[in-house]
PDB file of C-alpha atoms in Angstrom:
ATOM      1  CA  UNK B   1       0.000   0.000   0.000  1.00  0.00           C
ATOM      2  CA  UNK B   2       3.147   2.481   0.264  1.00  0.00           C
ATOM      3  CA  UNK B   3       6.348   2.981  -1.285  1.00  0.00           C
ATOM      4  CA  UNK B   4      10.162   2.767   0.054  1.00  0.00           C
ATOM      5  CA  UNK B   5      11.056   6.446   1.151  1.00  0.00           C
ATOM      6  CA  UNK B   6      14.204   5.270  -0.760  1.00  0.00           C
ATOM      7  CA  UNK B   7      11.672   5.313  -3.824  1.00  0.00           C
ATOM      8  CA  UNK B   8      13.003   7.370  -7.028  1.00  0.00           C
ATOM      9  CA  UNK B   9       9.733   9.207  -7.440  1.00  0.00           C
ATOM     10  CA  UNK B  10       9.590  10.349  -3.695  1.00  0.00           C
ATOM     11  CA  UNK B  11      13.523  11.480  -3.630  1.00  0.00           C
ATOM     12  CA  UNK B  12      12.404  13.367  -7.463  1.00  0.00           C
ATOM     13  CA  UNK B  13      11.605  16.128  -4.659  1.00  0.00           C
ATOM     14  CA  UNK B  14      15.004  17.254  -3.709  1.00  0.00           C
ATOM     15  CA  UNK B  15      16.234  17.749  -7.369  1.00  0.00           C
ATOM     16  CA  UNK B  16      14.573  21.353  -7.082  1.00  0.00           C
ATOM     17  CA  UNK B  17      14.075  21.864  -3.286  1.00  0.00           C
ATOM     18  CA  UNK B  18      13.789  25.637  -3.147  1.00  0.00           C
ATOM     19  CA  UNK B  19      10.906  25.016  -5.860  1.00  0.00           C
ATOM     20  CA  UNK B  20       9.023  22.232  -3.263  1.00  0.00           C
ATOM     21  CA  UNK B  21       9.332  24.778  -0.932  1.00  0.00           C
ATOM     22  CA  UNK B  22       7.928  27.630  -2.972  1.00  0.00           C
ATOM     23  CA  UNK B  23       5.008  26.059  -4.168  1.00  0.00           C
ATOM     24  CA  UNK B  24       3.734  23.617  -1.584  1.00  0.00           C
ATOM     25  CA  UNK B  25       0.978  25.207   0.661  1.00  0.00           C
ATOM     26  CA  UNK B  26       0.847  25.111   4.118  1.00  0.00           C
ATOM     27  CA  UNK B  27      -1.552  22.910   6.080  1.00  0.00           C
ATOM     28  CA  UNK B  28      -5.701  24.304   7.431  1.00  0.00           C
ATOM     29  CA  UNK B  29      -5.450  25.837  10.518  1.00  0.00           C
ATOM     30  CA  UNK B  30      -7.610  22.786  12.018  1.00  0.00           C
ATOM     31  CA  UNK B  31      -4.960  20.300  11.437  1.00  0.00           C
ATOM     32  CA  UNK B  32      -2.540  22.651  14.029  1.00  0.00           C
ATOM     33  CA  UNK B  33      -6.044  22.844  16.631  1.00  0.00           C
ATOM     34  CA  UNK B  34      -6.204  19.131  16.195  1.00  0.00           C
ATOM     35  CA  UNK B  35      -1.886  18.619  17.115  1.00  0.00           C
ATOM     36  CA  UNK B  36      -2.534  21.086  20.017  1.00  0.00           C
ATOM     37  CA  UNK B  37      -5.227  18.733  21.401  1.00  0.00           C
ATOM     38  CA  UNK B  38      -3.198  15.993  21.397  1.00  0.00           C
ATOM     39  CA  UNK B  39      -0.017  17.274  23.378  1.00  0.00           C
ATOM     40  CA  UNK B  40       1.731  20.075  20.762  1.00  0.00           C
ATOM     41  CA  UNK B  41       2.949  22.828  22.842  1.00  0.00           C
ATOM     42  CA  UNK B  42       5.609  24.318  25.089  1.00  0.00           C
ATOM     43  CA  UNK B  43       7.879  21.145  26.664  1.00  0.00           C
ATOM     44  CA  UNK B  44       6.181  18.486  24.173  1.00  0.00           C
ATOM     45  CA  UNK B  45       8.428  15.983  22.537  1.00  0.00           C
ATOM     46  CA  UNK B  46       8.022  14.742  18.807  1.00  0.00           C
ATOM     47  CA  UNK B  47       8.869  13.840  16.082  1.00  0.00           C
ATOM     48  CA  UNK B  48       8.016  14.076  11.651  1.00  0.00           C
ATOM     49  CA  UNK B  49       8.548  11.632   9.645  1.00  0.00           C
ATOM     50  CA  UNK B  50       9.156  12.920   6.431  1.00  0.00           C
ATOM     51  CA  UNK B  51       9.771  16.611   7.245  1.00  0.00           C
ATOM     52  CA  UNK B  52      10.916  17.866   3.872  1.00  0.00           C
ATOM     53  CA  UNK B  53      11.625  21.515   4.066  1.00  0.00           C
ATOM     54  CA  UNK B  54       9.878  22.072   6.944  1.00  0.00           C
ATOM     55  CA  UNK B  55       6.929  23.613   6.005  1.00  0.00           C
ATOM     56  CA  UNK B  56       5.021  21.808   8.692  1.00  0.00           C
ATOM     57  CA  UNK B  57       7.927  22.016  10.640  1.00  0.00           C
ATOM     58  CA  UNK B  58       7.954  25.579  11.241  1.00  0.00           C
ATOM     59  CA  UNK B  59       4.113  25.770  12.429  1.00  0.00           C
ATOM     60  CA  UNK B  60       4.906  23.099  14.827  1.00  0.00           C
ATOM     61  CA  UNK B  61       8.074  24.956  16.124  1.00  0.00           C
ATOM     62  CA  UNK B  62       6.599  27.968  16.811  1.00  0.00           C
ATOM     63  CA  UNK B  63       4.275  25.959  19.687  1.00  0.00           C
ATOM     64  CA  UNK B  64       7.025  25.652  21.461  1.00  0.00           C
ATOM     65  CA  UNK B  65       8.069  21.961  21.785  1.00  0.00           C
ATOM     66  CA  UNK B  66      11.199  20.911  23.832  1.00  0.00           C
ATOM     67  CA  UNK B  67      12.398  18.746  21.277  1.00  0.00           C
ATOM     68  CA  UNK B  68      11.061  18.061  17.324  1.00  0.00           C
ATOM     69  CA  UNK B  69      13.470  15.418  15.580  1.00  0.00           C
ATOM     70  CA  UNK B  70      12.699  15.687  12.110  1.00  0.00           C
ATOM     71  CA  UNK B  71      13.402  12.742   9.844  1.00  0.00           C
ATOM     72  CA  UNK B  72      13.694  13.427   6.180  1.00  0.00           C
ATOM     73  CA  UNK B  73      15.316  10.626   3.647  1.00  0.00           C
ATOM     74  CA  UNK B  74      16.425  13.265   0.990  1.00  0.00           C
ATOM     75  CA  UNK B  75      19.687  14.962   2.058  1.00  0.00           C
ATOM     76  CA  UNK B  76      18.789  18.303   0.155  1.00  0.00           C
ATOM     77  CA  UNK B  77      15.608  18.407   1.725  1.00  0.00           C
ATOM     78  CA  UNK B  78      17.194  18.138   4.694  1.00  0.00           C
ATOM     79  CA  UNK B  79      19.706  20.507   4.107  1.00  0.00           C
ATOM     80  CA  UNK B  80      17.235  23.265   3.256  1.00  0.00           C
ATOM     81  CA  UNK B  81      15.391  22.653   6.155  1.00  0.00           C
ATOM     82  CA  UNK B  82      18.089  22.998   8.639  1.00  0.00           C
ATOM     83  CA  UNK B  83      18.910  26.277   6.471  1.00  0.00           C
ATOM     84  CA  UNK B  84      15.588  27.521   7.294  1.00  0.00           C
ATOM     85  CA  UNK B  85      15.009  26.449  10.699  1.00  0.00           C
ATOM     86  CA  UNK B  86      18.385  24.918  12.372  1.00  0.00           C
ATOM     87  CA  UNK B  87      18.365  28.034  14.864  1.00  0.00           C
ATOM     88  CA  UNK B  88      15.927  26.821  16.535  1.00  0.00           C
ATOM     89  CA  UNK B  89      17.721  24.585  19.480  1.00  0.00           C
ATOM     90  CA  UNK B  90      14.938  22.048  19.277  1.00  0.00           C
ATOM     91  CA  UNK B  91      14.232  20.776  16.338  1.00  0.00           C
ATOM     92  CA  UNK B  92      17.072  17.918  15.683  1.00  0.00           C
ATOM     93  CA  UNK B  93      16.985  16.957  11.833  1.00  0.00           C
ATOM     94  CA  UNK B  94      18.080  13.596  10.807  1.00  0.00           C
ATOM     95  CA  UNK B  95      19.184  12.501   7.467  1.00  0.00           C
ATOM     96  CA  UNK B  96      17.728   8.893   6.400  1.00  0.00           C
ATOM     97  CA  UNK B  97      14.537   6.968   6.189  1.00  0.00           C
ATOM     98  CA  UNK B  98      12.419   7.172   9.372  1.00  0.00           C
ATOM     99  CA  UNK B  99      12.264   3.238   8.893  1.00  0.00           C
ATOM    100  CA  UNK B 100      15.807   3.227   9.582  1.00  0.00           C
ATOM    101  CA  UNK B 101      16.447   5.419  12.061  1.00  0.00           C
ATOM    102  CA  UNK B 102      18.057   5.420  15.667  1.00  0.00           C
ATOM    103  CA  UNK B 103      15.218   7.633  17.542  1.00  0.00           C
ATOM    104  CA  UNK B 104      14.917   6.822  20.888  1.00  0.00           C
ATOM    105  CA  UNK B 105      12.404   4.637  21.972  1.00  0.00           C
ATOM    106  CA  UNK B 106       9.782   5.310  24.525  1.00  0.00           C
ATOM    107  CA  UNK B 107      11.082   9.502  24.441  1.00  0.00           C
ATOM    108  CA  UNK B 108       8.010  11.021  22.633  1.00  0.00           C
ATOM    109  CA  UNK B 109       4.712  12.352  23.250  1.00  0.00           C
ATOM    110  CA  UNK B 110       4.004  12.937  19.704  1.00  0.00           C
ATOM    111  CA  UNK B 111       4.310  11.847  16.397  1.00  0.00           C
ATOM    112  CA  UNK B 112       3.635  13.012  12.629  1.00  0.00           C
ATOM    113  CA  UNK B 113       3.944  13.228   9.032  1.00  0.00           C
ATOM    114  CA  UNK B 114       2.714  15.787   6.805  1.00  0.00           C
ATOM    115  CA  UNK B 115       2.181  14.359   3.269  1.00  0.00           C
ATOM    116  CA  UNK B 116       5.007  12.104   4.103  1.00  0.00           C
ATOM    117  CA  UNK B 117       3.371   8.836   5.427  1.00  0.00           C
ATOM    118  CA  UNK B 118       2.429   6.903   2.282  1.00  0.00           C
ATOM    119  CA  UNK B 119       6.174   6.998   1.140  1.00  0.00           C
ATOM    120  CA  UNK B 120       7.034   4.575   4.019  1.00  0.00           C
ATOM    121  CA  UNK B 121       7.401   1.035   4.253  1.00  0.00           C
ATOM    122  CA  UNK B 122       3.961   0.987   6.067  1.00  0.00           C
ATOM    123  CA  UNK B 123       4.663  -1.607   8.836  1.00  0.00           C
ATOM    124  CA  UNK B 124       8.095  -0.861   9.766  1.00  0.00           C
ATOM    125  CA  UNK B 125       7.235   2.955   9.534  1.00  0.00           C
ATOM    126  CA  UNK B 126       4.344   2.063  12.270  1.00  0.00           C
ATOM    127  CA  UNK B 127       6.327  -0.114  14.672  1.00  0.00           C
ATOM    128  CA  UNK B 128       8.975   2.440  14.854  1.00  0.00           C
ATOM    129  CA  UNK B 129       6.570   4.736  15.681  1.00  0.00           C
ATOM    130  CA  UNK B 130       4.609   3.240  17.769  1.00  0.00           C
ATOM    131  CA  UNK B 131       8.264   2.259  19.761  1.00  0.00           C
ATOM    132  CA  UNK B 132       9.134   5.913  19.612  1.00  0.00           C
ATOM    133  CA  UNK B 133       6.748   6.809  21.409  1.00  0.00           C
ATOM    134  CA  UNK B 134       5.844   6.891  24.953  1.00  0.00           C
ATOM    135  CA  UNK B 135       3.263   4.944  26.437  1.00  0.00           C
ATOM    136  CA  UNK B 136      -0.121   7.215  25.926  1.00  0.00           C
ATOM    137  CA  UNK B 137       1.700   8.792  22.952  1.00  0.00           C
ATOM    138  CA  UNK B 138      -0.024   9.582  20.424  1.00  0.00           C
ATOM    139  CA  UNK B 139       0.219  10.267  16.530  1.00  0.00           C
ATOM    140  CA  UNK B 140      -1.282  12.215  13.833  1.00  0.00           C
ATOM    141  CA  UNK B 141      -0.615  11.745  10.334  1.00  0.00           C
ATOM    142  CA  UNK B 142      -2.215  14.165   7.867  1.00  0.00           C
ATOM    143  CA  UNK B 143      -1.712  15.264   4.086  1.00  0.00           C
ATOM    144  CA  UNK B 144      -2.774  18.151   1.906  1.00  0.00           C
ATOM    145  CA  UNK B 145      -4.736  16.579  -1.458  1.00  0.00           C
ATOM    146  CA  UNK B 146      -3.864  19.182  -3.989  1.00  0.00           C
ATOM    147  CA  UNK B 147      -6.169  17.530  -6.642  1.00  0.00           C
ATOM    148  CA  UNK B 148      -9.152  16.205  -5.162  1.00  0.00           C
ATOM    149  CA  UNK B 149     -10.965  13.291  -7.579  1.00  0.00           C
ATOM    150  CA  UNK B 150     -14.496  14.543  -7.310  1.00  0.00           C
ATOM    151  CA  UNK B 151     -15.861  17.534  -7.034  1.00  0.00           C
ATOM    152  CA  UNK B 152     -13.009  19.312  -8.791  1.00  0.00           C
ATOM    153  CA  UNK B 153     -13.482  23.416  -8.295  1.00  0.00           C
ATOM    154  CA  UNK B 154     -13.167  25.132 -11.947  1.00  0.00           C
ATOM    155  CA  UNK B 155      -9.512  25.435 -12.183  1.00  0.00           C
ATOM    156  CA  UNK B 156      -8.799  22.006 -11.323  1.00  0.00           C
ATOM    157  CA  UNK B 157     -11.640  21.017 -13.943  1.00  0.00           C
ATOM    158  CA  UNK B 158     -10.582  23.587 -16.693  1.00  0.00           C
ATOM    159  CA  UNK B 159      -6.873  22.273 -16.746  1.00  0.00           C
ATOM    160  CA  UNK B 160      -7.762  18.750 -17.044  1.00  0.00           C
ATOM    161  CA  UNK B 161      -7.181  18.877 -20.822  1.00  0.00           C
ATOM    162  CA  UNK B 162      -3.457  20.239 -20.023  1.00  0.00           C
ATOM    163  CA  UNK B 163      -2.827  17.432 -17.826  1.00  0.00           C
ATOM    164  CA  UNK B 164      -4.443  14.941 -20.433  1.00  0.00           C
ATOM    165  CA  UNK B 165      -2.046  15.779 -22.729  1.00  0.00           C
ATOM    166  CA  UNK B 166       0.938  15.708 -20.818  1.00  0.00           C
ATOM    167  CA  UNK B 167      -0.430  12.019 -20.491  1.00  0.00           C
ATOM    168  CA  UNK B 168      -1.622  12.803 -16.674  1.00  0.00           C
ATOM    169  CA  UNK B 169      -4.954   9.979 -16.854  1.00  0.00           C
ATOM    170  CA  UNK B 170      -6.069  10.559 -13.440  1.00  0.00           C
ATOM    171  CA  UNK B 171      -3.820   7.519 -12.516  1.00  0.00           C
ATOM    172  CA  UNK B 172      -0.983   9.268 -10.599  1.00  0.00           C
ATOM    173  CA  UNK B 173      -3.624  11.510  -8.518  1.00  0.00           C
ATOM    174  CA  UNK B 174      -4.959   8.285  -7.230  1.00  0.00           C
ATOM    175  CA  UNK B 175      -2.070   6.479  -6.244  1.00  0.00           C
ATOM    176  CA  UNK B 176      -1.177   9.081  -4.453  1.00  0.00           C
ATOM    177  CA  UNK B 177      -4.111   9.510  -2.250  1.00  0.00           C
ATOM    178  CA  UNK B 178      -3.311   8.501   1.130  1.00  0.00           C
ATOM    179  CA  UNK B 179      -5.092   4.829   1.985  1.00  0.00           C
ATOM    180  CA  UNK B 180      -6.869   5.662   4.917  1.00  0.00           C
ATOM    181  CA  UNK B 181      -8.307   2.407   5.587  1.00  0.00           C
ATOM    182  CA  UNK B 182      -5.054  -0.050   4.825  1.00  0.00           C
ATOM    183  CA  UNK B 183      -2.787   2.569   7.205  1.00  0.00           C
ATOM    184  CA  UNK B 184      -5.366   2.295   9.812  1.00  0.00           C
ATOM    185  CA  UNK B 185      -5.253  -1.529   9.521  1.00  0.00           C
ATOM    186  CA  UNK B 186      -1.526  -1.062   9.636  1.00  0.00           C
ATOM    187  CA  UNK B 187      -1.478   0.896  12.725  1.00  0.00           C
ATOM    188  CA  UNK B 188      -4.011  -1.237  14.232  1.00  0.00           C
ATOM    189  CA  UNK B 189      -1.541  -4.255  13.537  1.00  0.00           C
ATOM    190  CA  UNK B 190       1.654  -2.307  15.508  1.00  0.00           C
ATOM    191  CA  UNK B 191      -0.541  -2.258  18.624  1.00  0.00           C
ATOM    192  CA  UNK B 192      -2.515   1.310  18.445  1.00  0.00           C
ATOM    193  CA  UNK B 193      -5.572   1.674  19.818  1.00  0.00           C
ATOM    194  CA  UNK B 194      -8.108   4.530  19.221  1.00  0.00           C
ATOM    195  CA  UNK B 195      -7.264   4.539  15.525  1.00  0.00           C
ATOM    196  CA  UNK B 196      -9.239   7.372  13.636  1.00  0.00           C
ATOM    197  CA  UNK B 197      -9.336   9.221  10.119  1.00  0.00           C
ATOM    198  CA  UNK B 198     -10.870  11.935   9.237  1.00  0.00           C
ATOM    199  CA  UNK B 199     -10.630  14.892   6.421  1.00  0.00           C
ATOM    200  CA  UNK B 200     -10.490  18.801   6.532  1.00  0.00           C
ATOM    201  CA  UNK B 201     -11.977  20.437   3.483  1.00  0.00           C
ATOM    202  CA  UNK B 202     -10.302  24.447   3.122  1.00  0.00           C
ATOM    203  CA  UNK B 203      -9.576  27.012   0.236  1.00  0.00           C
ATOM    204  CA  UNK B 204      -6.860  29.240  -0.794  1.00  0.00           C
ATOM    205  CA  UNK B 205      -6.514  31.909  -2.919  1.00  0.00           C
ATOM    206  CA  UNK B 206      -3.673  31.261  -5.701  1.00  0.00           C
ATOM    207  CA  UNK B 207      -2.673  33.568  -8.388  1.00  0.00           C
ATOM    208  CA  UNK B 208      -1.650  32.208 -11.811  1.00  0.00           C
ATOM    209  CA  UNK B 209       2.351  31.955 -10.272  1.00  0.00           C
ATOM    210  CA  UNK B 210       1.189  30.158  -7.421  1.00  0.00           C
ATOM    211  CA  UNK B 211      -0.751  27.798  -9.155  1.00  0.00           C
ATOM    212  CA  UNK B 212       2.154  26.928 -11.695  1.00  0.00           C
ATOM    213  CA  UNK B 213       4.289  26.475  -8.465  1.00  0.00           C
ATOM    214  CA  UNK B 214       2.059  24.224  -6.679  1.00  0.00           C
ATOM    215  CA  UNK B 215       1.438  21.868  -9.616  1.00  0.00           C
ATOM    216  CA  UNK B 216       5.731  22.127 -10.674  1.00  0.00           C
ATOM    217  CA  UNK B 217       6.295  20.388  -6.967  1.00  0.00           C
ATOM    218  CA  UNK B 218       4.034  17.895  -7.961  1.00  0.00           C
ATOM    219  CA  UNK B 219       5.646  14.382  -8.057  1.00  0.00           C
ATOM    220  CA  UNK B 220       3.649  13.553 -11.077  1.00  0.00           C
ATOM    221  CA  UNK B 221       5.158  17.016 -13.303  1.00  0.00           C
ATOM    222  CA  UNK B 222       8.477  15.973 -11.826  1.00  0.00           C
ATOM    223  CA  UNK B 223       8.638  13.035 -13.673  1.00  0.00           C
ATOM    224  CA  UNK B 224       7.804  14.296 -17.116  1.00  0.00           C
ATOM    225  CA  UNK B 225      10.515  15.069 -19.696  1.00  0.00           C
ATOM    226  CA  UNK B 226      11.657  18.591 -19.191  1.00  0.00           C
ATOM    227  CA  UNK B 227      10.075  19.890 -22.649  1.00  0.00           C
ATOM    228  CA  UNK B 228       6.199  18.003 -21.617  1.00  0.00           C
ATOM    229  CA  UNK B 229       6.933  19.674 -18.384  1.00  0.00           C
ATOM    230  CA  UNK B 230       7.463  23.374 -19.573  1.00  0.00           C
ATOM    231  CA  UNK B 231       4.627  22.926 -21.376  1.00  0.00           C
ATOM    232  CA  UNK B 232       2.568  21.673 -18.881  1.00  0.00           C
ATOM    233  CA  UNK B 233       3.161  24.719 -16.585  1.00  0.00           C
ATOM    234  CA  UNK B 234       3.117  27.091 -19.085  1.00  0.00           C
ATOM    235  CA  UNK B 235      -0.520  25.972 -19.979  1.00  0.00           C
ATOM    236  CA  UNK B 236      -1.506  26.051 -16.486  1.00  0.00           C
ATOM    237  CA  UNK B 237      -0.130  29.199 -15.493  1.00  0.00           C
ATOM    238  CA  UNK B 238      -1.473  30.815 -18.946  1.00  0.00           C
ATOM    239  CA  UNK B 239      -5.135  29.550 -18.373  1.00  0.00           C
ATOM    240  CA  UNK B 240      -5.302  31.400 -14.863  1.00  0.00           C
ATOM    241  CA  UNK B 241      -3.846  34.480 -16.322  1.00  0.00           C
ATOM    242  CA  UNK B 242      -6.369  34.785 -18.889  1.00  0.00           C
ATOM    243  CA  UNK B 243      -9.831  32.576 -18.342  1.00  0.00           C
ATOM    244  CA  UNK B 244      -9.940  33.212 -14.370  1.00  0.00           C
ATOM    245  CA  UNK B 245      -9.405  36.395 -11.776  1.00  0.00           C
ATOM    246  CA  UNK B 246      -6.303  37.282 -10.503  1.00  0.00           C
ATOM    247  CA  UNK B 247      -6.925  35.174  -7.684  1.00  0.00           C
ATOM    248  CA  UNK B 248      -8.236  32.282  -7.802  1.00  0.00           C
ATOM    249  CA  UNK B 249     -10.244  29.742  -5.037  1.00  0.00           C
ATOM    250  CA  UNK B 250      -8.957  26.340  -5.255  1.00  0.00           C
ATOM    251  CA  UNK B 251     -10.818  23.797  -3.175  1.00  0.00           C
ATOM    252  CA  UNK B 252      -8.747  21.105  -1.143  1.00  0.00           C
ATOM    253  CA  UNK B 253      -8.674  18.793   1.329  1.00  0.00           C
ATOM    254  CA  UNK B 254      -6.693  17.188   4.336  1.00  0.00           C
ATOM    255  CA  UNK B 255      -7.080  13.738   5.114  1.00  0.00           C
ATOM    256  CA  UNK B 256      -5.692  12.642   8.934  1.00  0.00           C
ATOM    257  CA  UNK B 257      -5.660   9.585  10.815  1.00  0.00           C
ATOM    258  CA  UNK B 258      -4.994   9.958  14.583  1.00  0.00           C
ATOM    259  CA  UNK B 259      -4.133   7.175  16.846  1.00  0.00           C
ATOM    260  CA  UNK B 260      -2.797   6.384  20.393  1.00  0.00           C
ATOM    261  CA  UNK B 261       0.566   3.923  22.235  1.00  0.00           C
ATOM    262  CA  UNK B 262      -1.858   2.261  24.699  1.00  0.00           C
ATOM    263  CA  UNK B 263      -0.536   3.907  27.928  1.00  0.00           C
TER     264      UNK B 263
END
């Protein structure tokens, strides 16, 4: 149901890091009320798997935690997130798959990944957690769906014939949608209890450079030849500068599943 974090397509991210960072979007402002409720704040300890650049990162730091170790398997994802945030004397960032790495066990009260999740060896990803964490710990994994399947607000629905042709057949939108059911089994099967999933539905307000940025992180653009892939963005970013305002609502949503170590 997942893929190696070692997987080419996942570490496709890091080839343009600065552009990830630019045109991923930050997570709804429930997903942060939801992290507070379960122990985010001034003193917690926790951990992200995944952490990327640290866009998730940084809303997280800002609560105040004693200690964030941030696990990301690309080394220049890694490296511009300690650019952006290594001041901060608690956040730890660790080079490697989470799978694979040495975090203490039994030290946290908190655990997550932000989009991050589905690249993991599921199982081994969910026993590490689960033995990171202290008894009573709990976890949150969430994601940001960029391009929901249905309903599809009119930008998403007006560039479908772009994506078409760059031979996008809806295919790599639903591979990538997180498996809400099979990672709850999962966690279920490492020995959480109170397993949970749930989904945030928000809006933003992109303008037509935003909106080529966003879809240019994609994984799916990434691994087009260079020539599809200019014209891919330059179709997107030409249809919201001329068929749509200057800003433009895009519809999205954030999947979660929350679960608990049995204390």
């Amino acid at each position: 149901m997942s893929t190696p974090a070692s997987d080419p397509q996942n570490l496709s991210f890091g080839s343009d890091a600065s552009g990830y960072d630019a045109g991923r979007l930050d997570y709804p402002p429930e997903i942060y009320a939801r992290l507070r409720a379960m122990g985010l704040g001034p003193g917690a300890k926790l951990f992200e798997i995944g952490a990327g650049t640290g866009i998730a990162t940084a809303r997280m730091l800002s609560e105040g935690p004693a200690r964030l170790t941030a696990i990301e398997p690309d080394a220049r994802m890694a490296a511009l997130l300690a650019e952006r945030l290594g001041s901060n004397p608690a956040l730890d960032v660790v080079t490697g798959s989470f799978e694979g790495s040495s975090v203490e066990p039994g030290l946290y009260d908190l655990g997550t990944a932000a989009t991050a999740f589905h690249w993991c060896d599921a199982p081994r990803a969910a026993a590490k957690a689960f033995e990171a964490l202290r008894p009573g710990g709990r976890l949150l994994f969430f994601w940001n769906v960029y391009r929901p399947v249905e309903p599809r607000d009119a930008f998403g629905e007006a560039i479908v014939p772009h994506l078409s042709a760059a031979g996008d057949d809806g295919e790599a939108l639903r591979r990538s949608l997180p498996d809400l059911p099979a990672i709850a089994a999962v966690l279920e099967a490492a020995g959480f209890e109170g397993v949970a999933a749930g989904c945030v539905d928000w809006t933003a307000e992109l303008d037509a450079a935003q909106n080529r940025a966003l879809y240019a992180s994609m994984s799916m653009t990434r691994a087009l030849p260079q020539g599809v892939r200019a014209e891919l963005l330059d179709a997107i970013e030409e249809t919201a500068r001329t068929a749509f305002p200057p800003l433009i609502e895009r519809r999205f949503q954030s999947p979660f599943i929350a679960a608990r170590r049995p204390s």
